[in-house]
PDB file of C-alpha atoms in Angstrom:
ATOM      1  CA  MET A   1       5.837   4.145  65.972  1.00 67.00           C
ATOM      2  CA  THR A   2       4.120   1.815  68.443  1.00 62.00           C
ATOM      3  CA  ILE A   3       7.378   0.839  70.124  1.00 67.00           C
ATOM      4  CA  ILE A   4       8.541   4.454  70.450  1.00 70.00           C
ATOM      5  CA  THR A   5       5.194   5.560  71.881  1.00 64.00           C
ATOM      6  CA  PHE A   6       5.098   2.593  74.245  1.00 66.00           C
ATOM      7  CA  PHE A   7       8.514   3.352  75.723  1.00 68.00           C
ATOM      8  CA  ASN A   8       7.725   7.064  76.046  1.00 69.00           C
ATOM      9  CA  SER A   9       4.419   6.479  77.842  1.00 64.00           C
ATOM     10  CA  GLN A  10       3.657   5.224  81.315  1.00 63.00           C
ATOM     11  CA  PHE A  11       1.695   2.260  79.970  1.00 62.00           C
ATOM     12  CA  SER A  12       2.735   0.027  82.862  1.00 64.00           C
ATOM     13  CA  GLU A  13       1.152   2.614  85.153  1.00 63.00           C
ATOM     14  CA  ILE A  14      -2.162   2.218  83.323  1.00 62.00           C
ATOM     15  CA  LEU A  15      -2.005  -1.557  83.639  1.00 62.00           C
ATOM     16  CA  ALA A  16      -1.151  -1.450  87.352  1.00 66.00           C
ATOM     17  CA  TYR A  17      -3.230   1.465  88.650  1.00 64.00           C
ATOM     18  CA  ASN A  18      -5.636   2.305  85.791  1.00 60.00           C
ATOM     19  CA  PHE A  19      -4.516   5.948  85.671  1.00 57.00           C
ATOM     20  CA  THR A  20      -1.710   8.056  84.263  1.00 57.00           C
ATOM     21  CA  ASN A  21      -0.480  11.618  84.226  1.00 64.00           C
ATOM     22  CA  ASP A  22      -0.051  11.570  80.444  1.00 67.00           C
ATOM     23  CA  LEU A  23      -3.463  10.614  79.079  1.00 73.00           C
ATOM     24  CA  ARG A  24      -2.672  11.695  75.503  1.00 76.00           C
ATOM     25  CA  GLY A  25       0.439   9.493  75.375  1.00 70.00           C
ATOM     26  CA  SER A  26      -1.448   6.542  76.791  1.00 72.00           C
ATOM     27  CA  ILE A  27      -4.263   6.906  74.273  1.00 80.00           C
ATOM     28  CA  LEU A  28      -1.747   7.163  71.427  1.00 78.00           C
ATOM     29  CA  THR A  29       0.035   4.065  72.717  1.00 75.00           C
ATOM     30  CA  VAL A  30      -3.169   2.051  72.718  1.00 81.00           C
ATOM     31  CA  ILE A  31      -4.189   3.351  69.281  1.00 87.00           C
ATOM     32  CA  PHE A  32      -0.808   2.548  67.717  1.00 83.00           C
ATOM     33  CA  LEU A  33      -0.799  -0.862  69.386  1.00 84.00           C
ATOM     34  CA  MET A  34      -4.232  -1.648  67.921  1.00 90.00           C
ATOM     35  CA  ILE A  35      -3.114  -0.433  64.484  1.00 91.00           C
ATOM     36  CA  ALA A  36      -0.009  -2.646  64.692  1.00 87.00           C
ATOM     37  CA  ILE A  37      -2.112  -5.694  65.601  1.00 91.00           C
ATOM     38  CA  ILE A  38      -4.604  -4.999  62.804  1.00 95.00           C
ATOM     39  CA  LEU A  39      -1.804  -4.566  60.252  1.00 93.00           C
ATOM     40  CA  LEU A  40      -0.126  -7.764  61.430  1.00 92.00           C
ATOM     41  CA  VAL A  41      -3.351  -9.731  60.989  1.00 95.00           C
ATOM     42  CA  ALA A  42      -3.964  -8.081  57.599  1.00 96.00           C
ATOM     43  CA  GLY A  43      -0.433  -8.985  56.487  1.00 94.00           C
ATOM     44  CA  ILE A  44      -0.905 -12.614  57.462  1.00 95.00           C
ATOM     45  CA  ALA A  45      -4.255 -12.706  55.655  1.00 96.00           C
ATOM     46  CA  MET A  46      -2.791 -11.115  52.525  1.00 96.00           C
ATOM     47  CA  ARG A  47       0.047 -13.630  52.504  1.00 96.00           C
ATOM     48  CA  ALA A  48      -2.450 -16.498  52.643  1.00 95.00           C
ATOM     49  CA  ILE A  49      -4.540 -14.932  49.867  1.00 96.00           C
ATOM     50  CA  CYS A  50      -1.450 -14.493  47.674  1.00 96.00           C
ATOM     51  CA  LYS A  51      -0.439 -18.114  48.258  1.00 95.00           C
ATOM     52  CA  ASP A  52      -3.910 -19.325  47.244  1.00 95.00           C
ATOM     53  CA  ALA A  53      -3.888 -17.088  44.172  1.00 95.00           C
ATOM     54  CA  LYS A  54      -0.471 -18.412  43.163  1.00 95.00           C
ATOM     55  CA  GLU A  55      -1.765 -21.992  43.419  1.00 94.00           C
ATOM     56  CA  ASP A  56      -4.850 -21.088  41.382  1.00 94.00           C
ATOM     57  CA  PHE A  57      -2.730 -19.481  38.647  1.00 95.00           C
ATOM     58  CA  HIS A  58      -0.522 -22.554  38.596  1.00 95.00           C
ATOM     59  CA  ARG A  59      -3.597 -24.789  38.103  1.00 95.00           C
ATOM     60  CA  ILE A  60      -4.940 -22.522  35.349  1.00 95.00           C
ATOM     61  CA  ASP A  61      -1.553 -22.563  33.609  1.00 94.00           C
ATOM     62  CA  LYS A  62      -1.477 -26.361  33.844  1.00 93.00           C
ATOM     63  CA  LEU A  63      -4.994 -26.637  32.369  1.00 93.00           C
ATOM     64  CA  ILE A  64      -4.092 -24.289  29.509  1.00 93.00           C
ATOM     65  CA  SER A  65      -0.972 -26.340  28.785  1.00 91.00           C
ATOM     66  CA  GLU A  66      -3.034 -29.547  28.675  1.00 91.00           C
ATOM     67  CA  LEU A  67      -5.576 -27.938  26.332  1.00 89.00           C
ATOM     68  CA  GLU A  68      -2.789 -26.755  24.005  1.00 89.00           C
ATOM     69  CA  LYS A  69      -1.348 -30.277  23.873  1.00 87.00           C
ATOM     70  CA  ARG A  70      -4.714 -31.659  22.763  1.00 82.00           C
ATOM     71  CA  ASP A  71      -4.876 -29.281  19.812  1.00 67.00           C
TER      72      ASP A  71
END
């Protein structure tokens, strides 16, 4: 949605002259761009959290296996 809104808006006009004829489109472009950046950062964070959780589960499984061998 961000890419479609960006190409339909006059965003380069905002960057160059700080005004536009289509204010609604420009605001939507900025909003969708911010949402895309936030979701990208959230995705990277979630991937790191999942990797850490996977390592923790692997350690727990290893500890359980060692405890079962002792019994």
